Short mmCIF file of C-alpha atoms in Angstrom, two decimals:
data_model
loop_
_atom_site.label_atom_id
_atom_site.label_comp_id
_atom_site.label_asym_id
_atom_site.label_seq_id
_atom_site.Cartn_x
_atom_site.Cartn_y
_atom_site.Cartn_z
CA UNK A 1 -11.02 11.09 -26.41
CA UNK A 2 -8.04 13.30 -27.07
CA UNK A 3 -6.97 14.41 -30.68
CA UNK A 4 -3.35 15.18 -31.23
CA UNK A 5 -1.72 16.49 -34.33
CA UNK A 6 1.74 17.16 -35.73
CA UNK A 7 2.77 20.39 -37.34
CA UNK A 8 5.13 20.55 -40.35
CA UNK A 9 5.98 16.77 -40.40
CA UNK A 10 6.74 16.49 -44.06
CA UNK A 11 9.78 18.05 -45.74
CA UNK A 12 7.82 19.59 -48.56
CA UNK A 13 5.48 21.39 -46.09
CA UNK A 14 8.43 22.46 -44.02
CA UNK A 15 10.20 24.12 -46.92
CA UNK A 16 7.32 26.64 -47.42
CA UNK A 17 8.54 30.22 -47.15
CA UNK A 18 6.85 30.70 -43.75
CA UNK A 19 8.12 27.41 -42.38
CA UNK A 20 12.00 27.67 -42.14
CA UNK A 21 12.88 26.03 -38.94
CA UNK A 22 14.47 22.71 -38.98
CA UNK A 23 12.54 20.19 -37.02
CA UNK A 24 14.49 18.84 -34.03
CA UNK A 25 11.56 17.26 -32.40
CA UNK A 26 7.80 16.86 -33.32
CA UNK A 27 5.68 19.97 -33.01
CA UNK A 28 2.61 18.72 -31.22
CA UNK A 29 -0.80 20.41 -30.77
CA UNK A 30 -4.28 19.31 -29.79
CA UNK A 31 -7.59 19.65 -31.46
CA UNK A 32 -11.03 19.76 -29.92
CA UNK A 33 -12.72 16.37 -29.32
CA UNK A 34 -15.75 17.30 -31.41
CA UNK A 35 -14.50 15.56 -34.49
CA UNK A 36 -16.66 15.08 -37.50
CA UNK A 37 -17.19 11.58 -38.78
CA UNK A 38 -17.13 10.41 -42.39
CA UNK A 39 -20.15 11.49 -44.42
CA UNK A 40 -21.23 14.39 -42.17
CA UNK A 41 -20.90 17.91 -43.63
CA UNK A 42 -18.21 20.41 -42.49
CA UNK A 43 -19.88 23.71 -41.73
CA UNK A 44 -17.88 26.81 -42.41
CA UNK A 45 -17.21 28.71 -39.15
CA UNK A 46 -18.69 32.23 -39.07
CA UNK A 47 -15.38 33.61 -37.59
CA UNK A 48 -13.19 32.94 -40.49
CA UNK A 49 -13.18 33.72 -44.17
CA UNK A 50 -10.17 31.55 -45.00
CA UNK A 51 -10.43 28.02 -43.94
CA UNK A 52 -7.95 25.48 -45.23
CA UNK A 53 -8.04 21.71 -45.05
CA UNK A 54 -5.08 19.27 -45.25
CA UNK A 55 -5.09 15.46 -45.36
CA UNK A 56 -3.24 13.41 -42.85
CA UNK A 57 -2.81 9.73 -41.87
CA UNK A 58 -4.58 9.27 -38.56
CA UNK A 59 -3.81 6.43 -36.18
CA UNK A 60 -6.11 5.36 -33.33
CA UNK A 61 -4.64 4.44 -29.98
CA UNK A 62 -5.82 0.98 -28.72
CA UNK A 63 -4.38 0.68 -25.25
CA UNK A 64 -3.37 2.77 -22.14
CA UNK A 65 0.14 4.19 -22.47
CA UNK A 66 2.61 6.46 -20.57
CA UNK A 67 6.30 6.97 -21.39
CA UNK A 68 6.08 4.55 -24.19
CA UNK A 69 9.54 3.65 -25.65
CA UNK A 70 9.75 4.14 -29.41
CA UNK A 71 10.60 0.48 -30.10
CA UNK A 72 7.35 -0.59 -28.36
CA UNK A 73 5.14 2.21 -29.79
CA UNK A 74 3.70 0.11 -32.62
CA UNK A 75 1.89 -2.04 -29.95
CA UNK A 76 -0.20 1.07 -29.04
CA UNK A 77 -2.19 1.42 -32.28
CA UNK A 78 -3.69 -0.99 -34.73
CA UNK A 79 -6.06 1.08 -36.95
CA UNK A 80 -5.47 3.92 -39.46
CA UNK A 81 -7.53 6.20 -41.64
CA UNK A 82 -7.36 9.50 -43.56
CA UNK A 83 -8.39 12.67 -41.69
CA UNK A 84 -8.68 16.28 -42.51
CA UNK A 85 -6.96 18.97 -40.30
CA UNK A 86 -8.94 22.18 -40.77
CA UNK A 87 -7.43 25.64 -39.93
CA UNK A 88 -8.97 29.04 -39.87
CA UNK A 89 -5.88 30.48 -41.50
CA UNK A 90 -6.70 34.12 -41.19
CA UNK A 91 -7.36 33.88 -37.45
CA UNK A 92 -4.20 31.61 -37.18
CA UNK A 93 -1.98 34.35 -38.69
CA UNK A 94 -3.47 37.12 -36.47
CA UNK A 95 -2.84 35.09 -33.35
CA UNK A 96 0.64 34.03 -34.30
CA UNK A 97 1.72 37.51 -35.30
CA UNK A 98 0.62 38.79 -31.88
CA UNK A 99 2.40 35.93 -30.12
CA UNK A 100 -0.94 34.49 -28.78
CA UNK A 101 -2.06 30.94 -28.39
CA UNK A 102 -3.68 29.78 -31.60
CA UNK A 103 -5.83 26.92 -30.47
CA UNK A 104 -9.07 28.50 -31.50
CA UNK A 105 -7.94 28.70 -35.11
CA UNK A 106 -7.19 24.89 -35.26
CA UNK A 107 -9.25 23.27 -32.47
CA UNK A 108 -12.67 24.61 -33.06
CA UNK A 109 -15.61 22.27 -33.29
CA UNK A 110 -15.48 20.07 -36.41
CA UNK A 111 -11.82 21.03 -37.26
CA UNK A 112 -10.82 17.44 -37.16
CA UNK A 113 -12.55 15.07 -39.65
CA UNK A 114 -11.97 11.32 -39.54
CA UNK A 115 -12.72 8.63 -42.09
CA UNK A 116 -13.50 4.98 -41.76
CA UNK A 117 -10.78 3.13 -39.87
CA UNK A 118 -8.91 0.20 -41.25
CA UNK A 119 -6.97 -2.38 -39.42
CA UNK A 120 -3.23 -2.12 -40.13
CA UNK A 121 -3.36 -5.82 -40.88
CA UNK A 122 -5.25 -4.96 -44.11
CA UNK A 123 -3.92 -1.39 -44.64
CA UNK A 124 -0.26 -2.41 -44.77
CA UNK A 125 3.04 -1.33 -43.29
CA UNK A 126 2.60 1.91 -41.45
CA UNK A 127 5.94 3.18 -42.98
CA UNK A 128 4.74 2.57 -46.57
CA UNK A 129 1.25 3.87 -46.80
CA UNK A 130 0.19 6.23 -49.59
CA UNK A 131 -2.84 8.49 -49.23
CA UNK A 132 -4.38 11.41 -51.13
CA UNK A 133 -7.10 14.04 -51.01
CA UNK A 134 -9.48 14.83 -53.79
CA UNK A 135 -11.36 18.20 -53.96
CA UNK A 136 -14.27 18.18 -56.27
CA UNK A 137 -12.92 15.15 -58.10
CA UNK A 138 -9.34 16.49 -58.51
CA UNK A 139 -6.38 15.34 -56.45
CA UNK A 140 -5.03 18.17 -54.47
CA UNK A 141 -2.73 16.45 -51.93
CA UNK A 142 -0.77 13.23 -51.91
CA UNK A 143 1.27 11.79 -49.15
CA UNK A 144 3.48 8.87 -48.32
CA UNK A 145 4.29 7.85 -44.71
CA UNK A 146 7.86 7.04 -45.75
CA UNK A 147 8.37 10.81 -46.17
CA UNK A 148 7.42 11.65 -42.52
CA UNK A 149 10.11 13.58 -40.70
CA UNK A 150 8.97 11.87 -37.51
CA UNK A 151 7.49 8.41 -37.82
CA UNK A 152 4.24 7.35 -36.17
CA UNK A 153 6.24 5.47 -33.50
CA UNK A 154 8.41 8.50 -32.70
CA UNK A 155 5.20 10.54 -32.43
CA UNK A 156 3.50 8.19 -30.11
CA UNK A 157 6.50 7.89 -27.89
CA UNK A 158 6.99 11.70 -27.77
CA UNK A 159 3.31 12.47 -26.97
CA UNK A 160 3.35 9.76 -24.25
CA UNK A 161 5.94 11.71 -22.34
CA UNK A 162 3.59 14.47 -21.60
CA UNK A 163 0.04 12.90 -21.94
CA UNK A 164 -1.33 9.60 -20.87
CA UNK A 165 -2.65 7.82 -24.08
CA UNK A 166 -5.99 6.13 -23.66
CA UNK A 167 -7.94 3.80 -25.98
CA UNK A 168 -9.68 5.80 -28.73
CA UNK A 169 -7.33 8.78 -28.73
CA UNK A 170 -6.48 9.89 -32.30
CA UNK A 171 -3.07 11.18 -33.66
CA UNK A 172 -2.94 13.13 -36.95
CA UNK A 173 0.67 12.42 -38.19
CA UNK A 174 0.99 15.47 -40.34
CA UNK A 175 -0.17 16.94 -43.72
CA UNK A 176 2.23 16.35 -46.65
CA UNK A 177 2.18 19.83 -48.21
CA UNK A 178 0.72 23.41 -47.88
CA UNK A 179 -3.06 23.06 -47.55
CA UNK A 180 -5.62 24.74 -49.73
CA UNK A 181 -8.73 26.74 -49.13
CA UNK A 182 -12.10 25.12 -48.98
CA UNK A 183 -15.49 26.81 -49.87
CA UNK A 184 -19.17 26.08 -49.49
CA UNK A 185 -20.25 23.37 -51.96
CA UNK A 186 -16.93 21.69 -52.02
CA UNK A 187 -16.64 17.79 -51.84
CA UNK A 188 -13.73 16.24 -50.15
CA UNK A 189 -12.71 12.65 -50.49
CA UNK A 190 -9.84 10.98 -48.80
CA UNK A 191 -8.09 7.77 -49.89
CA UNK A 192 -5.74 5.29 -48.45
CA UNK A 193 -4.15 3.78 -51.53
CA UNK A 194 -7.22 3.13 -53.72
CA UNK A 195 -9.60 2.76 -50.78
CA UNK A 196 -11.91 5.59 -50.10
CA UNK A 197 -12.29 6.24 -46.50
CA UNK A 198 -13.60 9.81 -46.33
CA UNK A 199 -16.35 11.52 -48.31
CA UNK A 200 -18.16 14.78 -47.20
CA UNK A 201 -19.29 18.16 -48.34
CA UNK A 202 -18.56 21.60 -47.09
CA UNK A 203 -21.68 23.53 -46.10
#
């Protein structure tokens, strides 16, 4: 299984002071395949003192694909969920400032959390899905796929130019706003509409 993610794919996130480039194409990165499942705790890594988590709509690839045309991309996924993209922000800044690869700050074990998947047939139109993240019972992030800079189909098509997509691969379509820090003892819950798909604690 491969895990792909898109950076700065919502306008609100892209307007942050440190994200000033206009997106001409999706910014793709990969995360480690040791993803956490719904209900299992996320353990704070010992190499960071500033871990942030952001919610994203996640799609699951359901067939083999290479050089997928955008108009056919919807045929390559059929399930969605809410996931959390974790980043060791202090390490991330250090690496970026030095011009070094930053995978270890975003692709470490457990940095991709995935909720329970729903078939799109029950979730709804991929272009009209609302999701949100609650932290300790308070909503801290909301998103709507209609506000994506690059749609799910554009992302699938783009990724398939460089990587063969295989059944079970996951794609995080982007977090809707600047993420917030998490701490030991926090409880995170992810919702697609009113349906809770994700619920876990930080340890």
